[in-house]
Structures are given as C-alpha cells and as structure tokens.
Short mmCIF file of C-alpha atoms and ligand atoms in Angstrom, two decimals:
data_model
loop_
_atom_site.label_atom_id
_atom_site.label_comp_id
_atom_site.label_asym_id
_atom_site.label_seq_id
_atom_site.Cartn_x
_atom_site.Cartn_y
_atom_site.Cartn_z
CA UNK X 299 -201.94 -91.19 115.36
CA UNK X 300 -203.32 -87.44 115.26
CA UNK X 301 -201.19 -85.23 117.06
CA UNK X 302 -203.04 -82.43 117.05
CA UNK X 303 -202.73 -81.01 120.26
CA UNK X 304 -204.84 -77.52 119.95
CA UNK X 305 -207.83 -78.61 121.38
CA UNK X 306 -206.30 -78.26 124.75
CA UNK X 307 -205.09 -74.64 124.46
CA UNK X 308 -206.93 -72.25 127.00
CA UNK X 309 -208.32 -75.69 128.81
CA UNK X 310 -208.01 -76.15 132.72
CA UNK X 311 -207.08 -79.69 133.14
CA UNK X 312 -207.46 -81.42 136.93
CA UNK X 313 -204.76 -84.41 137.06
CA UNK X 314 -204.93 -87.35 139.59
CA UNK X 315 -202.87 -89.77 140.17
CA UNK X 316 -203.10 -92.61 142.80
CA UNK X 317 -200.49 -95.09 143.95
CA UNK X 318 -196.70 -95.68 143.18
CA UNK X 319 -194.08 -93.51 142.20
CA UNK X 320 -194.18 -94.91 138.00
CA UNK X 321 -197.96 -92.94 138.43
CA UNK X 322 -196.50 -89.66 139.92
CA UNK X 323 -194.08 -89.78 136.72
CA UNK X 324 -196.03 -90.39 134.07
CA UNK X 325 -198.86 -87.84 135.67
CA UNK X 326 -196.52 -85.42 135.70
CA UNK X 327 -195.28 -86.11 132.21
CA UNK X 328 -198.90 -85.70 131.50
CA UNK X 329 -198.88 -82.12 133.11
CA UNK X 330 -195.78 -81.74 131.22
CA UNK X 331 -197.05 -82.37 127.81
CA UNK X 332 -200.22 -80.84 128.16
CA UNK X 333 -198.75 -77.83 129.51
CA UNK X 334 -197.06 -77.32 126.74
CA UNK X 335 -200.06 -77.45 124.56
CA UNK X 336 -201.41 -74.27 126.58
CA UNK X 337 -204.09 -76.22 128.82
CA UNK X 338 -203.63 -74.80 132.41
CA UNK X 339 -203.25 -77.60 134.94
CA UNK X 340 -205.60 -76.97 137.97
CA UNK X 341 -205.39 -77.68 141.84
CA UNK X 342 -209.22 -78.44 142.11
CA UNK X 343 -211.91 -80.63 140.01
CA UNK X 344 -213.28 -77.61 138.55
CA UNK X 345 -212.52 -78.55 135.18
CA UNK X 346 -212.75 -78.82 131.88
CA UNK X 347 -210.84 -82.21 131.79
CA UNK X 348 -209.56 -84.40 134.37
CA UNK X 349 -206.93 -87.46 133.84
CA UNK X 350 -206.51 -90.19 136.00
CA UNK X 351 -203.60 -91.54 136.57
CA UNK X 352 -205.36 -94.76 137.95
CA UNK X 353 -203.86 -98.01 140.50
CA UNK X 354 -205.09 -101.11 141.16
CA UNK X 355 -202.66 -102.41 143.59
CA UNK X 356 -205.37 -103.07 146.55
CA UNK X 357 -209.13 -102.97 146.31
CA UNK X 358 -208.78 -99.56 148.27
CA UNK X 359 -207.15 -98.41 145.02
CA UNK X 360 -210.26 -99.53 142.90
CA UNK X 361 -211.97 -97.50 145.48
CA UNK X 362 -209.88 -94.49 145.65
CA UNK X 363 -210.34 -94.77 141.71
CA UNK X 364 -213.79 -94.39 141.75
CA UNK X 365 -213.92 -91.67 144.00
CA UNK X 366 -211.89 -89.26 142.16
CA UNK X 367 -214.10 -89.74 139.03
CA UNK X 368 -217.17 -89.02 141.21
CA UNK X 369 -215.39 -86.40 142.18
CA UNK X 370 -215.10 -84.22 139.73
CA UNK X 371 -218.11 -85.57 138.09
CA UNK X 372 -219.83 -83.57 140.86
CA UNK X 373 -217.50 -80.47 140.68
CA UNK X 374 -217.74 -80.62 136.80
CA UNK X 375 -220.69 -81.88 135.20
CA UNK X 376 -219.59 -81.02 131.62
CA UNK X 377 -215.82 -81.94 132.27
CA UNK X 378 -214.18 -84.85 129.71
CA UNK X 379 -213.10 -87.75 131.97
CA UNK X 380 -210.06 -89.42 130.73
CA UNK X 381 -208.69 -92.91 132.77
CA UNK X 382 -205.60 -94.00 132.18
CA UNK X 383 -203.21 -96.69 133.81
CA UNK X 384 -203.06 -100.00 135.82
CA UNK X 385 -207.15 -99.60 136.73
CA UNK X 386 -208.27 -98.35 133.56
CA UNK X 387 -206.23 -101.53 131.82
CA UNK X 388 -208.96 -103.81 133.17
CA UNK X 389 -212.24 -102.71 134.30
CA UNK X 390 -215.30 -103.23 132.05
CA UNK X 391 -216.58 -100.94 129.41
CA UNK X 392 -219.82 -101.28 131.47
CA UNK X 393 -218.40 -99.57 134.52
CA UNK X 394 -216.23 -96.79 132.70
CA UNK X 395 -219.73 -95.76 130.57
CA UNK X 396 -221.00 -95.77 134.36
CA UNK X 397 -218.69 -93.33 135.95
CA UNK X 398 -218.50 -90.83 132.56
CA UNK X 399 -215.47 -91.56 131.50
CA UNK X 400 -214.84 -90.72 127.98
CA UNK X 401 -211.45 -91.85 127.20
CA UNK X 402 -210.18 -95.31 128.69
CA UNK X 403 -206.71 -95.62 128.20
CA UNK X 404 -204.61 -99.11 129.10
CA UNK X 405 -200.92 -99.10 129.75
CA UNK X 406 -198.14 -98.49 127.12
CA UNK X 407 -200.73 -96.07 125.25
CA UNK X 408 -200.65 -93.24 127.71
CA UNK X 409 -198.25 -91.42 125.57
CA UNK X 410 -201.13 -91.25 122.85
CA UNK X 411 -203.85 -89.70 126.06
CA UNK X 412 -202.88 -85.89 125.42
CA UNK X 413 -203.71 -85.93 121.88
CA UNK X 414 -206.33 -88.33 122.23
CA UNK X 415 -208.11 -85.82 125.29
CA UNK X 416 -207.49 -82.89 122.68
CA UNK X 417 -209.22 -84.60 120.19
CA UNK X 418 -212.18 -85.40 122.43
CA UNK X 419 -212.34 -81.62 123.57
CA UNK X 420 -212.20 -79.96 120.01
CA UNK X 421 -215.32 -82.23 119.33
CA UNK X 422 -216.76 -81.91 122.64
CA UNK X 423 -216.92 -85.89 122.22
CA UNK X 424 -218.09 -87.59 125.15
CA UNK X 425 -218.77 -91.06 124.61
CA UNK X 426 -216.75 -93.81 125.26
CA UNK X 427 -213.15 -94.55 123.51
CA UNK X 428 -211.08 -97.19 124.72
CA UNK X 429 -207.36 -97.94 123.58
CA UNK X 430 -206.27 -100.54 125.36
CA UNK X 431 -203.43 -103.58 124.41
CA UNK X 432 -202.60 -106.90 125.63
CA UNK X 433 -199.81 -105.73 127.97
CA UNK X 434 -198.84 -109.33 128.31
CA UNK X 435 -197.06 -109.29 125.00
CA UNK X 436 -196.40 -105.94 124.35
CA UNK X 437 -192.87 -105.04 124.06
CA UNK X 438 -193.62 -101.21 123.69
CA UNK X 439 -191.99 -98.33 126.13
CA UNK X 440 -194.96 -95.75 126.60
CA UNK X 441 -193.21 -92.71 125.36
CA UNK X 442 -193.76 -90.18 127.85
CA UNK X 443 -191.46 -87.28 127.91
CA UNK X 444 -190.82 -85.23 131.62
CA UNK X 445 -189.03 -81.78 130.02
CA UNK X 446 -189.78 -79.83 133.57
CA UNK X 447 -190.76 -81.12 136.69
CA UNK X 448 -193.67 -79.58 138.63
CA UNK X 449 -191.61 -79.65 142.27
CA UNK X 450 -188.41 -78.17 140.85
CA UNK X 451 -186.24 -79.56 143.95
CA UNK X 452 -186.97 -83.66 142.74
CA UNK X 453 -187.95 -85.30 139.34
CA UNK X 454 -189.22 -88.61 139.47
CA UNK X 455 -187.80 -90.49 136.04
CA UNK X 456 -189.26 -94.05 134.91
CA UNK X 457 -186.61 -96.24 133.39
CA UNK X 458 -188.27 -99.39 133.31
CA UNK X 459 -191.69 -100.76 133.05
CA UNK X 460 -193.43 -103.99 133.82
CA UNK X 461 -192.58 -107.50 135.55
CA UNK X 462 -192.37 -111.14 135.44
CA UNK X 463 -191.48 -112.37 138.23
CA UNK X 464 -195.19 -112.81 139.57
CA UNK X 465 -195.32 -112.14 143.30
CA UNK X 466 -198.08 -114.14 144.28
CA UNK X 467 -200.10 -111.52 145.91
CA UNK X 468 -199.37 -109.25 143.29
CA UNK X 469 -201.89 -107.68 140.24
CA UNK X 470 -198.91 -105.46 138.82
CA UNK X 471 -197.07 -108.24 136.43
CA UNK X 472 -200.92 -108.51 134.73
CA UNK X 473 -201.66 -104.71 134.52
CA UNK X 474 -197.80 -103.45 133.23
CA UNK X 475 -197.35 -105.94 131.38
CA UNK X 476 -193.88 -107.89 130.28
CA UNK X 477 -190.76 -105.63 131.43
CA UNK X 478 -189.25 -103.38 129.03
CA UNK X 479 -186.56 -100.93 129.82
CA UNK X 480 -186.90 -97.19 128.39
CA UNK X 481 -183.71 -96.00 125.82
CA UNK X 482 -180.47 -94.77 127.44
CA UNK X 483 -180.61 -91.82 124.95
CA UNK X 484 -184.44 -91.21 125.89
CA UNK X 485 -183.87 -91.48 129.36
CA UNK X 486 -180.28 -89.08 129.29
CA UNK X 487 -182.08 -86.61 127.45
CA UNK X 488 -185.34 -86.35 129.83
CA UNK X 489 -182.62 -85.67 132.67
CA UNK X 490 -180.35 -82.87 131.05
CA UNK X 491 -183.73 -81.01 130.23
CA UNK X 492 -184.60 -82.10 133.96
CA UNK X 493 -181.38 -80.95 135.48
CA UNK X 494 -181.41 -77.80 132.45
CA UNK X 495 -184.96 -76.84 134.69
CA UNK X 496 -182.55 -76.10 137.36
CA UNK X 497 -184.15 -79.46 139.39
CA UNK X 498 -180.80 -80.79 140.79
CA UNK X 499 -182.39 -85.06 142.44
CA UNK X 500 -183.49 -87.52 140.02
CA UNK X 501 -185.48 -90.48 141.56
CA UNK X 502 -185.44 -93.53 139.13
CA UNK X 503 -188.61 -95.23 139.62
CA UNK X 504 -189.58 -98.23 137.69
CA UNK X 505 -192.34 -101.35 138.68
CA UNK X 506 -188.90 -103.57 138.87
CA UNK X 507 -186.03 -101.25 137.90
CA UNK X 508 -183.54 -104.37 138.81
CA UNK X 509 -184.64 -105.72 135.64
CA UNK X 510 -183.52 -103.28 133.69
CA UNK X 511 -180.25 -104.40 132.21
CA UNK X 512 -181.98 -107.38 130.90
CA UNK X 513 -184.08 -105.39 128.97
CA UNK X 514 -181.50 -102.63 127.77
CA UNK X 515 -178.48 -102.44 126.05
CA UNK X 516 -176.85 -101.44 129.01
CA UNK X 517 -176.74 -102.19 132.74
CA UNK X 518 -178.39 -100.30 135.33
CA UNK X 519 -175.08 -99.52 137.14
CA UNK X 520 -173.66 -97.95 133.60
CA UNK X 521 -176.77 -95.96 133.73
CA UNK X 522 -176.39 -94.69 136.65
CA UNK X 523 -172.75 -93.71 135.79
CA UNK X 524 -173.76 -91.60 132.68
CA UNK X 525 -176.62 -89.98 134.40
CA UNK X 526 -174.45 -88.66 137.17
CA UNK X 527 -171.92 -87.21 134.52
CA UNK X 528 -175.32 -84.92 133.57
CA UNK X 529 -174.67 -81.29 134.66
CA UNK X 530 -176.51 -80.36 137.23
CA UNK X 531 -177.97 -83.14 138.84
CA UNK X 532 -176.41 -82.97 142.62
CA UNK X 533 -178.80 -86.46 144.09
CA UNK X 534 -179.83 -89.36 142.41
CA UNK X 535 -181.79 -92.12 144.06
CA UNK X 536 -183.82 -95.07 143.29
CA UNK X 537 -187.16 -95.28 144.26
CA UNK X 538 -187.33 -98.60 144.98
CA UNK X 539 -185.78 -101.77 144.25
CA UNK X 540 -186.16 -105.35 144.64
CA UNK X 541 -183.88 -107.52 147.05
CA UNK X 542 -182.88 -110.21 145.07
CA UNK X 543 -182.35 -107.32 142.21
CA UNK X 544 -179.16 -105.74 144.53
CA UNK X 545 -176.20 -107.56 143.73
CA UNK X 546 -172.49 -106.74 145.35
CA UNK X 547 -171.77 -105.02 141.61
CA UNK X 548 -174.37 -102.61 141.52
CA UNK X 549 -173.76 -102.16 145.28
CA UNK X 550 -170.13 -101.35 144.01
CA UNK X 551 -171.29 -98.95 141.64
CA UNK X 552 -173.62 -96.85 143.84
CA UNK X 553 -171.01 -96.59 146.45
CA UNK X 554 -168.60 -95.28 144.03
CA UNK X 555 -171.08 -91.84 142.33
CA UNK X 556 -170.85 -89.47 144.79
CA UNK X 557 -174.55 -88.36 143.76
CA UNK X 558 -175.91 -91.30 144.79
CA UNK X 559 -177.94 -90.95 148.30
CA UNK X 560 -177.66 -93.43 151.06
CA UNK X 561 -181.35 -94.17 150.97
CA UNK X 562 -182.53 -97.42 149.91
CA UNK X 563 -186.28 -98.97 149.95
CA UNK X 564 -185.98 -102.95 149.67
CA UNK X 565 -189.23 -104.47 150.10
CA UNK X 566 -189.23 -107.13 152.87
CA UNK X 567 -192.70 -107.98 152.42
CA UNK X 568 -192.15 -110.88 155.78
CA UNK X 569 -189.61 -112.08 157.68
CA UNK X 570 -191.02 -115.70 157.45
CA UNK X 571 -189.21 -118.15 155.69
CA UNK X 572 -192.44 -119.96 154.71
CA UNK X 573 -194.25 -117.00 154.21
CA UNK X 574 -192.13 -115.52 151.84
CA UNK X 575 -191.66 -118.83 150.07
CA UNK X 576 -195.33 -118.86 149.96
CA UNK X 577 -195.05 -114.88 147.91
CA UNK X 578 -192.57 -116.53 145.91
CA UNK X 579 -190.28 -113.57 146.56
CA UNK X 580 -186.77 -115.55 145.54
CA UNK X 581 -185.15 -115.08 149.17
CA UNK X 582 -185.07 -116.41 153.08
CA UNK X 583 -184.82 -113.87 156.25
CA UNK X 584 -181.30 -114.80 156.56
CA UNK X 585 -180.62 -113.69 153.05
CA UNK X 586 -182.05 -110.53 153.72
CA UNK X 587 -180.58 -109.58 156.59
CA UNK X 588 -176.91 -110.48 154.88
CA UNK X 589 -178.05 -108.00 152.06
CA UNK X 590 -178.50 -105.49 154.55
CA UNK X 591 -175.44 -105.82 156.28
CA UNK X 592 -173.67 -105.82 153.11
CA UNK X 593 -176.01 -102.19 152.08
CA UNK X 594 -174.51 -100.37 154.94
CA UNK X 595 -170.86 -102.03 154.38
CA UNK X 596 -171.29 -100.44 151.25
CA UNK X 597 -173.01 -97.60 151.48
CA UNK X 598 -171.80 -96.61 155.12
CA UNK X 599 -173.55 -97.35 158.72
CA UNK X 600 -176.02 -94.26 158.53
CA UNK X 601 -177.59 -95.39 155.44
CA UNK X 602 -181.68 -95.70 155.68
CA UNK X 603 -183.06 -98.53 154.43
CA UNK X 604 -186.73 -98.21 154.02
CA UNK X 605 -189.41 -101.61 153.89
CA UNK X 606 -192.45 -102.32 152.93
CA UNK X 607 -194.32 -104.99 155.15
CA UNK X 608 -196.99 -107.07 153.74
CA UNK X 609 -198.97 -108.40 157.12
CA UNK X 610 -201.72 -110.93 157.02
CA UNK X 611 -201.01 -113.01 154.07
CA UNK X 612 -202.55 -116.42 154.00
CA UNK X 613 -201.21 -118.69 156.38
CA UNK X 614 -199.50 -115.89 158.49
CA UNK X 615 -199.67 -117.26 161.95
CA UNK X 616 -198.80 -115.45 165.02
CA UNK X 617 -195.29 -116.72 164.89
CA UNK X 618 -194.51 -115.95 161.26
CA UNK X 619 -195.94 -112.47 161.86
CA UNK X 620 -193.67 -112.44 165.03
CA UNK X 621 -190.70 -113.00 162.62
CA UNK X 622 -191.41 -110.43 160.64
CA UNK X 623 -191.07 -107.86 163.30
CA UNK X 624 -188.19 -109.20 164.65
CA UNK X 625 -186.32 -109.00 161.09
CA UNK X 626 -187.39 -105.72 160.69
CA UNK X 627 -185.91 -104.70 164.54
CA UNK X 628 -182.50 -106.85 163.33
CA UNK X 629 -182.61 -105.28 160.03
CA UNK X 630 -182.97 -101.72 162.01
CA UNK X 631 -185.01 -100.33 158.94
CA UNK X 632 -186.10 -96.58 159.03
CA UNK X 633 -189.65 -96.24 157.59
CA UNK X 634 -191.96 -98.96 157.48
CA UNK X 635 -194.57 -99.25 154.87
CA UNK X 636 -197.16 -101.28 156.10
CA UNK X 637 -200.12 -102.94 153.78
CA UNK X 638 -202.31 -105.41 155.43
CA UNK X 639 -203.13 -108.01 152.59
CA UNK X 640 -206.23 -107.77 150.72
CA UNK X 641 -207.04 -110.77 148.39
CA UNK X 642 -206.83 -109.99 144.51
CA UNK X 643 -208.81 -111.61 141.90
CA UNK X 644 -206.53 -113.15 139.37
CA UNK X 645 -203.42 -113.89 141.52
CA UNK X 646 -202.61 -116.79 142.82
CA UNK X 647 -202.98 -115.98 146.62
CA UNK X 648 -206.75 -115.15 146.22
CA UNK X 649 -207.37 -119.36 146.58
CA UNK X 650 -204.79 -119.42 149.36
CA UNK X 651 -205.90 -121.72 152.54
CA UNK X 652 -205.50 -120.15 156.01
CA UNK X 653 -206.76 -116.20 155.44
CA UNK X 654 -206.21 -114.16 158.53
CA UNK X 655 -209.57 -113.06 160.00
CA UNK X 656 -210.36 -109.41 159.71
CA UNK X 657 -209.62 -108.50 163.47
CA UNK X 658 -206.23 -110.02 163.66
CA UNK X 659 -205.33 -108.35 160.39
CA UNK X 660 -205.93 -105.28 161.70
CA UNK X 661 -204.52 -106.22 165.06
CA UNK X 662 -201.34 -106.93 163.37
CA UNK X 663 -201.56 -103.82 161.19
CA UNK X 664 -201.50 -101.74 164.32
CA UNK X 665 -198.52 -103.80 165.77
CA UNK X 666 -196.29 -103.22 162.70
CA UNK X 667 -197.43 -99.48 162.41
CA UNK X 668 -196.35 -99.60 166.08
CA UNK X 669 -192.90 -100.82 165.65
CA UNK X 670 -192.56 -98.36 162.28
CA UNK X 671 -192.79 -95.26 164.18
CA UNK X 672 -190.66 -96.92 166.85
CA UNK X 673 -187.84 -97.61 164.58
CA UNK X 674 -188.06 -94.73 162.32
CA UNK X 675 -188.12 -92.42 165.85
CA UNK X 676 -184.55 -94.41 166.68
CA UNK X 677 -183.36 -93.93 163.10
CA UNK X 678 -183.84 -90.39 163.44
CA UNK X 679 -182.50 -89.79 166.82
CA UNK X 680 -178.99 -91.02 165.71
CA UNK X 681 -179.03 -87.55 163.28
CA UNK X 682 -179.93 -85.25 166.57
CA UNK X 683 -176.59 -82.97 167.18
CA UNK X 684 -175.14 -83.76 163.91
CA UNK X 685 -174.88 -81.14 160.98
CA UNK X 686 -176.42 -82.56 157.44
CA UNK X 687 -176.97 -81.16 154.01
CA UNK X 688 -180.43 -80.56 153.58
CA UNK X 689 -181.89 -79.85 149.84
CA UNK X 690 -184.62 -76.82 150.38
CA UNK X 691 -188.15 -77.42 148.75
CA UNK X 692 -190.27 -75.29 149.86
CA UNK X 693 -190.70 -72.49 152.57
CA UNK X 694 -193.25 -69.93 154.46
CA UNK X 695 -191.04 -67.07 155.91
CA UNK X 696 -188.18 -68.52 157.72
CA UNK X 697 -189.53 -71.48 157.83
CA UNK X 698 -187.94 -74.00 155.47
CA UNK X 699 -188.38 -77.94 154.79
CA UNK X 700 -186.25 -80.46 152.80
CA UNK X 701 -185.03 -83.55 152.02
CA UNK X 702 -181.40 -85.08 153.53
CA UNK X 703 -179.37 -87.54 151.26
CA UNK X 704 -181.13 -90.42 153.36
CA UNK X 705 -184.36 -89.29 152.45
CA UNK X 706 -185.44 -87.73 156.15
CA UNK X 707 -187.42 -84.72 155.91
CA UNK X 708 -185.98 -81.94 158.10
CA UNK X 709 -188.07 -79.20 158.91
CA UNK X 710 -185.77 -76.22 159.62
CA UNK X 711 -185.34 -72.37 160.23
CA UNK X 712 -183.29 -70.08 158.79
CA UNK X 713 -182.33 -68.26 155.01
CA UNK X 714 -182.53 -70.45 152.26
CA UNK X 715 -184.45 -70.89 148.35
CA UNK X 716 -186.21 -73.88 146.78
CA UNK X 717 -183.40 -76.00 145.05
CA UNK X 718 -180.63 -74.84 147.60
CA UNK X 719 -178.77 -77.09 149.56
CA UNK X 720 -177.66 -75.91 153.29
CA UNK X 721 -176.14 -77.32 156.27
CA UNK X 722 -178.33 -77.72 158.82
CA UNK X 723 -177.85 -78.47 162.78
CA UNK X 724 -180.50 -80.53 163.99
CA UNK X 725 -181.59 -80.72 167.42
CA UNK X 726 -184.48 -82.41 167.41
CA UNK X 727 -187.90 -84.82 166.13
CA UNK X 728 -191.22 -83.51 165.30
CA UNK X 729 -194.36 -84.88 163.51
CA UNK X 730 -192.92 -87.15 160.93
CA UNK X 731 -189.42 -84.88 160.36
CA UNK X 732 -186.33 -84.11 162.11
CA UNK X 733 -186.27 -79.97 162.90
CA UNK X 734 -183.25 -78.08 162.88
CA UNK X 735 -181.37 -74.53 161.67
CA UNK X 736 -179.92 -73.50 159.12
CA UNK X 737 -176.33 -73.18 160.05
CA UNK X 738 -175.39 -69.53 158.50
S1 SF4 H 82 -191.46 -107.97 141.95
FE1 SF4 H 82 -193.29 -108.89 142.87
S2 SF4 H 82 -194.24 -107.20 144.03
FE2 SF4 H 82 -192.80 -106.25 142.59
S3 SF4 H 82 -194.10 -105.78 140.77
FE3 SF4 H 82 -193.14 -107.78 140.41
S4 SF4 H 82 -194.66 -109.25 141.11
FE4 SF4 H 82 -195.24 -107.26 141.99
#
C-alpha cells in the first residue's frame, strides 16, 4: 500500500463520526494520523476533505449518514468525500456515486483511509474507489494508532473488534465482522503515548470487549492489570460490556486496580424473559438482577450501572414492556439508554410476528425515557452533601465541569485546569449534571 501521506499537508479536513464509542476512536485516530501529516482538522464542513466515520445501527443512522455527506456537499462543493465504517461496508456503489463520495472504505481497511484520502487529494481524484472486504472472514485488526487524544482529560482505546454472538435485532455482527482482539503490545503502547499526552482516563471500548480473551493471548482482566501499571493513567473504564461477558473473575480483578471506576454500562436490552429469549441475549431477568447485586458487592453500593433499553421489539406486549421497567427500578440503574426498535434488513427480527404499532412504540419510548430521568435524578441525589473527586475537562472562568469515577458529570465552581482532579462538595442537580464547588 502507498503511504505517501503528503498530499494532506496544508489540507483542512472536516471529520464525522456517528454512533458508538469504537467510531469516536477510530475518528479520532483518524484526526490523529492525519494530523500528523500536516492537514488541519476543522470544526465546520468548509473543507477540503471530509471523513465519515459512518453507523448503521438504526435506519436513523443511515439517515444521519446521509445527511452529513449532504452536508458538506453543500458547504464544500469541491471537497473529497471519504466514507468509512459500518455504513460505508454495505451500501451500493450506486448510492455512494450519488452522494459524491470518492473513497468508500469497509471495515478493517480504515487504517489504509489516510493514505488512500492523500492519494485522492494529490490527484484531485474524485471518482469512486471502494476497498471493501468480506468482514465475515476476515481475521485482520484495523491498525489504527491514537498517539494524542483530541479531549486531553479521556482517550477512548479500542481493544477488540467484531461479534458473533448475533443478537437478533442486531446489524453489527454483519458490518464488524468476526471478533478479533487488537495486540497487548499495540494496545500498551497506544496508552503510554496516551497517558505520555498528559491524558490521565482510558475508556476501553470494543463492539464486544468480553470477547476479548478468546481472541488474545491474554485475558481481559490481565490487560487491565498491565494497563494500570502505565504511568500516568489515574481512571480506566470500560465503555461497555456485555452481561453474560462479566464473570465473578473479572469482577475480582476490577475490584482489585484502584484505577478502575465504579461505572459500569451492561446492556439490559428487556426485562422479559421471553423477550430476551426472543433477542437471543444468553440470560433471564433473574440472572441479571443477581449480576447486579453481585456488581455492587464487588465494586461497592455507590457504583452506577448504566442500561441500554431496547423497547418495542416484536412481540413486546404491555406486560413484557411492564417487566422491563420494573427490572430496571429493581436493578436501580443510573442512566437509561433508550432505543425504540426499528426493524433491520438482514437480521433475523425483521420477519418477526407481533411488531408493535408505531403509537405504542413511541408511547412506550416516552414511558422508559420517563422512568430514566426518574432513576438517574435518584441516583444522583444519593451524591448531594457528599465530597467526590471530580476530573476537570473543560472550563469558562470559574466555571468548571468534569467527570466523577462513576461517570456523573458535575458541573462546579471554583480554581481548577483541564486534566486536574479536585474534590468537590456537591449540593445539588441541574440539567443533566450534579453542581457543586470546588473544595479549596
Ligand atoms: S452482543 Fe448482541 S448487541 Fe452486542 S454487538 Fe453482538 S450481536 Fe450486537
């Protein structure tokens, strides 16, 4: 592959990316590596080249896709548009040729799209070039390299990559691909030139990071252990993982690294036995609510475990839906993520019997938002009067905001820098964040 990368220099490059936390990374590795070539990375579509980091997850993703090609189409007529990611792995020559995109690039080859897109701009190419591979049998990692992070309080770092165990609402397993787990080495190296940045929280993100020790030569618990011997990195969290991925060792393990936050997102998806059966997610409402019980014996009562909450799947009747909120009261989750289904061609709960009509989809959609900013309000009111570390990101004046360990965003007053951490006495809830001061 040509690795010429000076067709970028002096360039202003727009980069978008859409959906889960794998995208931010690999977006801003993008940044990162173009950066470095001397393209400029721009807040606005005005452009000479624009990368999309692209989802598929819904058909508001295709949407949202779509709409940020338009975009900067109209903001930059003579701009190069490159594609890349879950969208870009499947839609039709026909419709990229239709939206101007010049460079199409499927999963596992976005390490090739800054050369590629430096290529294209040295000889102002615009027509179509796709480089896509059958994810399905690929066993590549997509080397993609994060040396500094763009928000220097919190790196996002993808360990793991694809997924088999085919959800049956979900496109993912058929746009990543088989799962593959990135190199130790690779990854321990990415985090001491994170941490070397003076960025002090790694998030490990990952379609289905519980599958990485399958896929590596180590386990994800011994990973965890060498990245928290790193100097310099003060938090490390996961950005998500799987239920039936959290066994009572790796629960062992992350209550035993002191860097390791008590925040934990373990998507519920229902709290109906059938319905979940039906998603062939591997686990009952009992099991879950045992695995939460034994996340906060572990990881200590305040711990916030985060959900997402899949409402309206096929077959959901009032009473399934009814469990669902009742799990997630007896599970006493913090945020809710709520995604009312939307059918997906190529999975196997597009044919499902039973769809819920469009009103009581979004009926229910407003009930479980409902009970989300109920329970996150009662999660956050245990924290009011109590003294936590806060990690500063950013700041007008004395106006500061950060992150806690648990992942609640504090909005504070008071003397404090990006990337410090400071006590801070809160005293009370306001839009979407706890508020407090810094405690001198
Ligand atoms: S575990 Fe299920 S929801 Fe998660 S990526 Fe795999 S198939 Fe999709």
């Amino acid at each position: 592959m040509n690795s010429d990368l000076s067709g970028l220099r002096g360039k202003r490059i727009w980069i978008c990316s859409l959906g889960c936390r794998s995208n931010q990374y690999e977006a801003e590795a993008l940044a990162s590596a173009v950066t470095e070539a001397g393209a400029r990375i721009v807040d606005s579509p005005e452009c000479d080249g624009a990368i999309l980091v692209s989802c598929t997850v819904t058909a508001g993703a295709d949407r949202k896709c779509r709409q940020a090609l338009r975009k900067v189409r109209r903001a930059s007529p003579e701009a190069l548009l490159a594609a890349c990611g879950c969208w870009a792995q499947h839609i039709s020559e026909g419709e990229a040729r239709s939206l101007g995109i010049s460079l199409l690039v499927g999963n596992r080859r976005k390490g090739e799209l800054p050369a590629l897109l430096a290529g294209a701009l040295a000889e102002k190419n615009d027509s179509l070039q796709v480089y896509r591979e059958d994810v399905s049998v690929s066993r590549k990692w997509d080397p993609l390299f994060l040396s500094k992070p763009l928000l220097h309080t919190r790196a996002f770092v993808k360990i793991q990559d694809g997924c088999n165990h085919f959800c049956t609402y979900c496109t993912i397993p058929a746009s990543r691909g088989f799962p593959v787990s990135r190199d130790p080495e690779d990854t321990l190296r990415e985090i001491r030139s994170i941490a070397a940045s003076g960025c002090p929280e790694v998030v490990l993100t990952g379609i289905h990071i519980g599958l990485y020790g399958r896929y590596a030569p180590l386990s994800l618990g011994e990973l965890l252990r060498r990245i928290s011997a790193v100097e310099g990195i003060r938090r490390i969290r996961f950005g998500s993982i799987e239920p039936f991925a959290l066994d009572d060792e790796l629960l062992e393990t992350l209550s035993s690294i002191p860097q390791f936050c008590p925040h934990l997102h373990l998507p519920l998806q229902s709290g109906s036995r059938e319905i979940l059966d039906r998603m062939h997610r591997g686990y009952t409402p009992e099991e879950y609510l045992a695995l939460a019980g034994r996340v906060r014996s572990a990881l200590g009562p305040d711990v916030h475990i985060s959900t997402d909450l899949l409402v309206g799947f096929p077959g959901e009747d009032e009473a399934a839906f009814s469990d669902s909120l009742a799990l997630a009261r007896e599970c006493a989750f913090g945020k809710i993520h709520v995604f009312p289904f939307s059918p997906r061609e190529g999975t196997a709960a597009f044919s499902l019997p039973f769809p819920v009509p469009p009103d009581v989809l979004a009926e229910r959609t407003h009930r479980a938002l409902a009970l989300g900013r109920e329970l996150l309000e009662e999660y956050q009111r245990r924290w009011i009067g109590r003294t936590v570390p806060v990690l500063m990101e950013e700041g007008k004046g004395s106006c500061l905001s950060g992150l806690t360990p648990e992942y609640l965003r504090v909005s504070c007053r008071g003397k404090a820098l990006p990337g410090e951490e400071h006590p801070v006495a809160i005293s009370g809830i306001g839009t979407d964040c706890l508020k407090g001061r810094v405690v001198p």
